[in-house]
Short mmCIF file of C-alpha atoms and ligand atoms in Angstrom, two decimals:
data_model
loop_
_atom_site.label_atom_id
_atom_site.label_comp_id
_atom_site.label_asym_id
_atom_site.label_seq_id
_atom_site.Cartn_x
_atom_site.Cartn_y
_atom_site.Cartn_z
CA MET D 19 -26.48 119.80 13.05
CA LEU D 20 -29.94 121.11 13.89
CA HIS D 21 -30.52 124.15 16.09
CA CYS D 22 -33.71 125.08 17.96
CA PHE D 23 -34.84 128.58 17.11
CA ARG D 24 -36.65 128.91 20.45
CA CYS D 25 -34.40 127.38 23.16
CA GLY D 26 -31.05 127.21 21.34
CA GLU D 27 -30.53 123.47 21.93
CA THR D 28 -28.64 121.59 19.21
CA PHE D 29 -29.30 118.07 17.91
CA ALA D 30 -27.64 115.56 15.59
CA GLU D 31 -29.53 115.22 12.31
CA ALA D 32 -29.63 111.45 12.72
CA ALA D 33 -32.03 111.92 15.64
CA LEU D 34 -34.69 112.61 12.98
CA LEU D 35 -36.56 115.20 15.02
CA TRP D 36 -39.20 117.22 13.18
CA ARG D 37 -39.32 119.75 16.02
CA CYS D 38 -37.51 120.42 19.28
CA PRO D 39 -38.86 118.73 22.41
CA CYS D 40 -39.56 122.30 23.64
CA GLY D 41 -41.95 122.71 20.69
CA GLY D 42 -39.64 125.10 18.83
CA ILE D 43 -38.76 125.00 15.14
CA LEU D 44 -35.42 123.47 14.10
CA ASP D 45 -32.99 125.05 11.64
CA TRP D 46 -30.19 123.33 9.77
CA THR D 47 -26.86 124.98 10.60
CA GLY D 48 -25.46 125.15 7.10
CA PRO D 49 -22.82 127.42 5.59
CA GLU D 50 -23.37 131.08 6.43
CA SER D 51 -22.03 132.48 3.21
CA PHE D 52 -22.00 131.73 -0.51
CA SER D 53 -20.03 133.29 -3.33
CA ARG D 54 -19.88 132.84 -7.09
CA SER D 55 -16.71 130.75 -6.83
CA SER D 56 -18.83 128.11 -5.03
CA ILE D 57 -21.14 127.63 -8.01
CA ARG D 58 -20.73 124.15 -9.53
CA THR D 59 -20.64 125.38 -13.11
CA GLU D 60 -20.60 121.82 -14.47
CA GLU D 61 -24.03 121.17 -12.89
CA THR D 62 -27.48 122.21 -14.08
CA GLY D 63 -30.53 123.46 -12.19
CA MET D 64 -30.54 123.86 -8.43
CA TRP D 65 -27.51 121.63 -7.93
CA ARG D 66 -25.24 124.41 -9.19
CA TYR D 67 -25.62 125.68 -5.60
CA ALA D 68 -25.04 122.30 -3.91
CA ALA D 69 -22.18 123.73 -1.86
CA SER D 70 -24.82 125.57 0.15
CA LEU D 71 -27.20 122.60 0.54
CA PRO D 72 -27.42 119.83 3.16
CA VAL D 73 -27.01 117.28 0.36
CA ASP D 74 -23.57 117.58 -1.09
CA SER D 75 -22.71 114.32 -2.83
CA PRO D 76 -24.23 113.84 -6.31
CA ASP D 77 -24.79 110.14 -5.39
CA SER D 78 -27.26 111.14 -2.67
CA ARG D 79 -29.50 113.25 -4.83
CA VAL D 80 -33.11 112.53 -5.59
CA SER D 81 -33.47 114.70 -8.66
CA MET D 82 -35.72 115.20 -11.66
CA GLY D 83 -33.87 118.18 -13.07
CA GLU D 84 -35.62 120.77 -10.86
CA GLY D 85 -34.53 124.39 -10.99
CA GLY D 86 -32.85 126.14 -13.88
CA THR D 87 -36.16 127.84 -14.68
CA PRO D 88 -36.28 130.84 -17.06
CA LEU D 89 -36.08 134.44 -15.87
CA VAL D 90 -38.02 136.47 -18.44
CA LEU D 91 -37.99 140.25 -18.71
CA GLY D 92 -41.44 141.71 -19.33
CA ASP D 93 -43.37 144.95 -19.02
CA TRP D 94 -46.14 145.76 -16.56
CA ASN D 95 -47.61 149.20 -17.36
CA GLY D 96 -44.12 150.63 -17.72
CA LEU D 97 -42.48 148.65 -14.92
CA SER D 98 -39.65 146.28 -15.85
CA VAL D 99 -40.50 142.94 -14.31
CA PHE D 100 -38.33 139.84 -14.33
CA TRP D 101 -40.72 136.87 -14.20
CA LYS D 102 -39.20 133.82 -12.54
CA LEU D 103 -41.05 130.87 -14.02
CA ASP D 104 -40.85 128.33 -11.21
CA PHE D 105 -44.19 126.81 -12.22
CA LEU D 106 -42.08 125.03 -14.86
CA CYS D 107 -40.45 122.74 -12.27
CA PRO D 108 -41.12 118.99 -12.82
CA THR D 109 -44.37 118.68 -10.81
CA GLY D 110 -45.61 122.17 -11.71
CA SER D 111 -44.54 124.19 -8.69
CA TYR D 112 -41.48 125.70 -6.99
CA LYS D 113 -41.94 123.20 -4.17
CA ASP D 114 -39.81 120.74 -6.17
CA ARG D 115 -36.68 122.61 -5.14
CA GLY D 116 -37.45 122.13 -1.46
CA MET D 117 -38.62 118.56 -1.91
CA ALA D 118 -35.56 117.48 -3.92
CA CYS D 119 -33.45 118.74 -1.03
CA LEU D 120 -35.69 117.26 1.67
CA ALA D 121 -36.17 113.83 0.04
CA SER D 122 -32.45 113.54 -0.72
CA ARG D 123 -31.45 114.32 2.87
CA LEU D 124 -34.10 112.05 4.41
CA ARG D 125 -33.05 109.14 2.21
CA GLU D 126 -29.44 109.71 3.28
CA LEU D 127 -30.59 109.64 6.91
CA GLY D 128 -32.32 106.30 6.31
CA VAL D 129 -35.99 107.34 6.32
CA ARG D 130 -38.09 104.64 4.58
CA GLU D 131 -41.60 106.00 5.13
CA LEU D 132 -43.05 109.39 5.97
CA ILE D 133 -46.10 111.58 6.34
CA GLU D 134 -46.59 114.99 4.75
CA ASP D 135 -49.48 117.43 4.94
CA SER D 136 -50.22 119.98 2.28
CA SER D 137 -52.81 122.18 0.63
CA GLY D 138 -51.84 120.39 -2.58
CA ASN D 139 -48.66 121.43 -4.38
CA ALA D 140 -46.23 120.33 -1.69
CA GLY D 141 -48.09 117.02 -1.40
CA SER D 142 -47.80 116.41 -5.14
CA SER D 143 -44.15 117.28 -5.07
CA MET D 144 -43.43 115.14 -2.00
CA ALA D 145 -45.27 112.19 -3.55
CA ALA D 146 -43.20 112.49 -6.72
CA TYR D 147 -39.83 112.71 -4.97
CA CYS D 148 -40.71 109.89 -2.57
CA ALA D 149 -41.65 107.71 -5.56
CA LEU D 150 -38.25 108.41 -7.07
CA ALA D 151 -36.45 107.89 -3.74
CA GLY D 152 -38.28 104.66 -2.92
CA ILE D 153 -39.78 106.16 0.25
CA GLU D 154 -43.34 105.24 1.22
CA CYS D 155 -45.43 108.40 1.43
CA LYS D 156 -48.76 109.31 2.98
CA VAL D 157 -50.14 112.78 2.18
CA PHE D 158 -52.82 114.49 4.29
CA VAL D 159 -54.78 117.19 2.41
CA PRO D 160 -57.76 119.39 3.31
CA ARG D 161 -60.96 118.09 1.73
CA TYR D 162 -61.32 121.31 -0.37
CA THR D 163 -58.06 120.65 -2.28
CA SER D 164 -58.32 120.83 -6.11
CA GLU D 165 -59.14 117.53 -7.75
CA GLY D 166 -56.17 117.99 -10.11
CA LYS D 167 -53.72 118.04 -7.20
CA CYS D 168 -55.31 114.96 -5.58
CA VAL D 169 -55.14 112.98 -8.82
CA GLN D 170 -51.51 113.99 -9.18
CA ILE D 171 -50.64 112.82 -5.64
CA LEU D 172 -52.38 109.46 -6.22
CA SER D 173 -50.72 108.98 -9.60
CA TYR D 174 -47.28 109.10 -8.00
CA GLY D 175 -48.36 106.18 -5.83
CA ALA D 176 -48.75 107.97 -2.51
CA GLU D 177 -51.58 107.30 -0.10
CA LEU D 178 -54.00 110.26 0.06
CA VAL D 179 -55.88 111.13 3.25
CA ARG D 180 -58.57 113.82 2.93
CA ILE D 181 -59.32 115.71 6.15
CA PRO D 182 -62.56 117.67 6.70
CA GLY D 183 -62.22 121.23 8.01
CA THR D 184 -59.41 123.74 7.68
CA ARG D 185 -55.79 123.52 6.56
CA GLU D 186 -54.86 123.64 10.26
CA ASP D 187 -57.10 120.63 11.02
CA THR D 188 -55.12 118.77 8.34
CA SER D 189 -51.82 119.63 10.02
CA ARG D 190 -53.07 118.44 13.40
CA ALA D 191 -54.28 115.15 11.91
CA ALA D 192 -50.85 114.62 10.32
CA GLU D 193 -49.01 115.46 13.56
CA ASN D 194 -51.12 112.90 15.43
CA ALA D 195 -50.51 110.22 12.80
CA ALA D 196 -46.78 110.94 12.95
CA ASN D 197 -46.41 109.28 16.34
CA GLU D 198 -45.69 106.13 14.35
CA THR D 199 -44.01 107.47 11.18
CA TYR D 200 -41.58 110.31 10.42
CA TYR D 201 -43.45 113.60 9.98
CA ALA D 202 -41.77 115.28 7.03
CA SER D 203 -43.84 118.48 7.10
CA HIS D 204 -42.19 120.87 4.66
CA ASN D 205 -43.17 123.77 6.93
CA TRP D 206 -41.42 122.33 9.98
CA SER D 207 -38.55 120.80 7.99
CA PRO D 208 -35.10 122.27 8.61
CA TYR D 209 -34.11 121.37 5.02
CA PHE D 210 -36.99 122.50 2.80
CA ALA D 211 -36.23 126.25 2.72
CA HIS D 212 -32.62 125.50 1.78
CA GLY D 213 -33.77 123.76 -1.40
CA VAL D 214 -36.14 126.65 -2.08
CA LYS D 215 -33.36 129.21 -1.68
CA THR D 216 -31.78 128.00 -4.92
CA PHE D 217 -34.36 130.01 -6.91
CA ALA D 218 -32.89 133.16 -5.39
CA PHE D 219 -29.28 132.18 -6.17
CA GLU D 220 -30.48 131.46 -9.68
CA VAL D 221 -32.14 134.88 -10.07
CA TRP D 222 -28.91 136.52 -8.93
CA GLU D 223 -26.83 134.51 -11.40
CA GLN D 224 -29.35 135.09 -14.25
CA LEU D 225 -29.20 138.84 -13.58
CA GLY D 226 -25.46 138.71 -14.19
CA PHE D 227 -24.73 138.70 -10.43
CA GLN D 228 -26.68 141.94 -9.91
CA VAL D 229 -28.95 142.57 -6.92
CA PRO D 230 -32.61 143.23 -7.76
CA ASP D 231 -34.32 146.16 -6.03
CA ALA D 232 -37.45 144.30 -5.03
CA VAL D 233 -38.98 140.82 -5.13
CA LEU D 234 -42.67 139.87 -5.03
CA LEU D 235 -43.42 136.57 -3.31
CA PRO D 236 -46.72 134.85 -2.50
CA ALA D 237 -46.68 134.01 1.23
CA GLY D 238 -48.73 131.50 3.19
CA GLN D 239 -46.28 129.68 5.43
CA GLY D 240 -43.64 131.90 3.87
CA SER D 241 -41.13 129.38 2.54
CA LEU D 242 -40.37 131.53 -0.53
CA VAL D 243 -39.60 134.47 1.76
CA LEU D 244 -37.37 132.31 3.96
CA GLY D 245 -35.60 130.78 0.96
CA TRP D 246 -34.99 134.18 -0.64
CA ALA D 247 -33.70 135.63 2.64
CA LEU D 248 -31.35 132.68 3.25
CA ALA D 249 -29.79 133.05 -0.19
CA PHE D 250 -29.35 136.81 -0.23
CA GLU D 251 -28.07 136.91 3.34
CA GLU D 252 -25.48 134.26 2.43
CA LEU D 253 -24.45 136.44 -0.52
CA LEU D 254 -24.29 139.51 1.73
CA ALA D 255 -22.14 137.62 4.25
CA SER D 256 -19.62 136.64 1.57
CA GLY D 257 -19.39 140.21 0.27
CA GLU D 258 -20.83 139.26 -3.14
CA ILE D 259 -23.55 141.89 -2.70
CA ASP D 260 -23.74 145.03 -0.59
CA ARG D 261 -27.48 145.35 0.07
CA LEU D 262 -30.63 143.24 0.35
CA PRO D 263 -33.56 143.49 -2.09
CA ARG D 264 -36.86 144.64 -0.55
CA ILE D 265 -39.11 141.63 0.02
CA TYR D 266 -42.84 142.11 -0.66
CA ALA D 267 -44.60 139.17 0.98
CA LEU D 268 -48.12 138.84 -0.45
CA GLN D 269 -51.18 137.41 1.29
CA PRO D 270 -54.89 137.20 0.51
CA GLU D 271 -56.98 139.51 2.74
CA ASN D 272 -59.06 136.47 3.60
CA CYS D 273 -56.06 134.85 5.27
CA ALA D 274 -53.46 137.43 6.26
CA PRO D 275 -51.92 136.70 9.68
CA LEU D 276 -48.47 137.87 8.57
CA ALA D 277 -49.78 141.13 7.07
CA LEU D 278 -51.75 141.86 10.23
CA ALA D 279 -48.72 141.18 12.46
CA PHE D 280 -46.53 143.34 10.24
CA ASP D 281 -48.99 146.25 10.39
CA HIS D 282 -49.27 145.94 14.17
CA ARG D 283 -45.49 145.69 14.58
CA LEU D 284 -45.77 142.27 16.23
CA ASP D 285 -42.87 139.78 16.21
CA THR D 286 -45.22 136.79 16.17
CA PRO D 287 -48.39 136.43 14.07
CA GLU D 288 -51.59 135.91 16.04
CA PRO D 289 -54.13 133.22 15.08
CA PHE D 290 -56.20 134.51 12.18
CA SER D 291 -59.86 133.72 11.64
CA LYS D 292 -59.63 133.04 7.92
CA LYS D 293 -62.19 132.93 5.13
CA GLU D 294 -62.06 130.89 1.94
CA THR D 295 -59.74 132.31 -0.71
CA ILE D 296 -59.05 131.58 -4.37
CA ALA D 297 -55.36 131.67 -3.39
CA GLU D 298 -55.69 128.26 -1.71
CA GLY D 299 -51.94 127.60 -1.76
CA ILE D 300 -51.25 130.48 0.65
CA SER D 301 -54.18 129.97 2.98
CA SER D 302 -52.23 129.40 6.21
CA ALA D 303 -53.83 130.83 9.35
CA GLU D 304 -51.00 129.68 11.64
CA PRO D 305 -47.65 129.99 9.84
CA VAL D 306 -45.20 127.72 11.67
CA ARG D 307 -42.19 129.93 10.92
CA GLY D 308 -44.09 133.22 11.10
CA VAL D 309 -41.54 134.81 13.46
CA GLN D 310 -38.74 134.10 11.00
CA VAL D 311 -40.75 135.30 8.01
CA LEU D 312 -41.62 138.64 9.63
CA SER D 313 -38.04 139.15 10.72
CA ALA D 314 -36.71 138.40 7.19
CA VAL D 315 -39.10 140.90 5.62
CA ARG D 316 -38.13 143.60 8.15
CA ARG D 317 -34.40 143.02 7.66
CA SER D 318 -34.90 143.51 3.91
CA GLY D 319 -36.69 146.85 4.30
CA GLY D 320 -39.75 145.31 2.65
CA THR D 321 -43.33 144.80 3.74
CA VAL D 322 -46.19 142.31 3.97
CA ARG D 323 -49.37 143.20 2.08
CA ALA D 324 -52.83 141.72 1.71
CA PHE D 325 -55.01 141.71 -1.41
CA SER D 326 -58.73 141.25 -2.11
CA GLU D 327 -60.15 138.23 -3.90
CA ARG D 328 -61.25 140.49 -6.75
CA SER D 329 -57.76 141.92 -7.24
CA ILE D 330 -56.18 138.45 -7.21
CA TRP D 331 -58.65 137.33 -9.89
CA ASP D 332 -57.88 140.46 -11.94
CA GLY D 333 -54.20 139.60 -11.54
CA PHE D 334 -54.88 136.11 -12.88
CA ASN D 335 -56.53 137.51 -16.01
CA GLN D 336 -53.79 140.07 -16.64
CA LEU D 337 -51.09 137.41 -16.28
CA ALA D 338 -52.95 135.09 -18.64
CA ARG D 339 -53.11 137.91 -21.23
CA LYS D 340 -49.32 137.99 -21.02
CA GLY D 341 -49.19 134.26 -21.70
CA PHE D 342 -48.70 133.04 -18.13
CA TYR D 343 -51.30 130.43 -17.15
CA VAL D 344 -50.63 130.22 -13.42
CA GLU D 345 -52.77 129.03 -10.56
CA PRO D 346 -54.85 131.69 -8.77
CA THR D 347 -52.43 131.56 -5.79
CA SER D 348 -49.59 132.78 -7.99
CA ALA D 349 -51.80 135.51 -9.49
CA ILE D 350 -51.42 137.50 -6.27
CA VAL D 351 -48.20 138.91 -7.75
CA GLY D 352 -50.35 140.53 -10.49
CA ALA D 353 -52.57 142.11 -7.84
CA ALA D 354 -49.49 143.37 -6.03
CA LEU D 355 -47.84 144.87 -9.12
CA GLU D 356 -51.03 146.77 -9.86
CA GLU D 357 -51.48 148.20 -6.36
CA LEU D 358 -47.84 148.80 -5.46
CA GLN D 359 -47.27 150.66 -8.72
CA SER D 360 -50.33 152.86 -8.15
CA ALA D 361 -49.08 153.59 -4.62
CA GLY D 362 -45.66 154.59 -5.99
CA GLU D 363 -43.89 151.83 -4.05
CA LEU D 364 -42.59 150.14 -7.20
CA ARG D 365 -41.05 152.58 -9.65
CA GLU D 366 -39.93 152.66 -13.26
CA GLY D 367 -36.23 151.95 -13.57
CA GLU D 368 -36.20 149.53 -10.66
CA ARG D 369 -35.19 145.91 -11.13
CA ILE D 370 -38.25 144.00 -9.93
CA VAL D 371 -38.49 140.20 -9.67
CA ALA D 372 -41.85 138.42 -9.46
CA LEU D 373 -42.07 134.71 -8.74
CA LEU D 374 -44.71 132.63 -10.52
CA SER D 375 -45.02 129.67 -8.19
CA GLY D 376 -47.54 127.15 -9.58
CA SER D 377 -49.03 126.03 -12.89
CA GLY D 378 -52.61 126.86 -13.83
CA LEU D 379 -52.92 123.39 -15.34
CA LYS D 380 -53.34 122.06 -11.80
CA ALA D 381 -56.33 124.27 -11.09
CA THR D 382 -58.34 124.20 -14.32
CA GLU D 383 -61.48 123.09 -12.47
CA LYS D 384 -61.24 126.02 -10.01
CA ILE D 385 -60.43 128.47 -12.79
CA LEU D 386 -63.46 127.29 -14.76
CA ALA D 387 -65.67 127.90 -11.72
CA LEU D 388 -64.16 131.39 -11.27
CA ILE D 389 -64.82 132.32 -14.90
CA GLY D 390 -68.49 131.47 -14.35
CA ASP D 391 -68.68 133.16 -10.95
CA PRO D 392 -65.85 135.67 -10.43
CA PRO D 393 -65.20 137.19 -6.97
CA ALA D 394 -67.22 140.35 -6.34
ZN1 ZN O 15 -36.10 124.02 21.72
#
């Protein structure tokens, strides 16, 4: 069953709506709680948590072994940081968790062709899972998208459509084209965040079923925040845990509608006049689920913060010196560790989780340009 977040109407999943006729976002009404007895211990990767996903039967899965990524304890100037290495998923980003879930469910529902729009990583991931599922896939990307990501999308056999202008122009072009084909936007999808939430279940299990104190998550549309919140609230509901970790949602200053709304105590982000950012994967001026993201951060006792281009680039270099070659978008967690530690918001002795979302191998061209001409 799907439920409209705005008007409360419910719909059968077979209706294949990507949004409510009222314009509202749709949520999948899945299980409200999850406990360790529900873990499928015979499974690997994200499917250990299948009891909490819209795709239950192993026969329905479209899977390349996503999830099951390492959680590595490291040091950041005296802080203990657990790095969650989701850039090691099959297509090089955490998006594979959401796409495995989304592609599996859409194939079950009989979808044979679809349209996706993306700043790159989600498009690559969607193209890969559609190839595996036998679904025809057309991906709309902004013209500024890294060459590496475009090549990857094309290699999986998807059709690539480059749109001039902003990320938002790309979304509008995809919405218009979707009058004829199913629009499988991962941001609007009621299923995507449920796949993503498996990284949070995994962190909890890898920590020996302990609750971290804080988690650092890059946030554009905010699917990592939504996924994390879904998982930990299901654990809270079952009584497995007794408190929620503080969520730090991280945005570039050049595109920070969620941070601005958080600072101004608004429930809904206002349109943001964005500038170019090296964190291209979280450059979303109009986050579709912004209301839900802000609410999840507030419920956790966390905050939304914005970081300068220079500090994100510094974060990239510091992470690389620790052996993590991530894309500049992911490097925002380095910027955040630096600033939040200085401000005394992250403290020694706390259990801190930082998600590394995408591989640097996708962005070598951009990284090369940044080495030659770093942000001021
Ligand atoms: Zn509605």
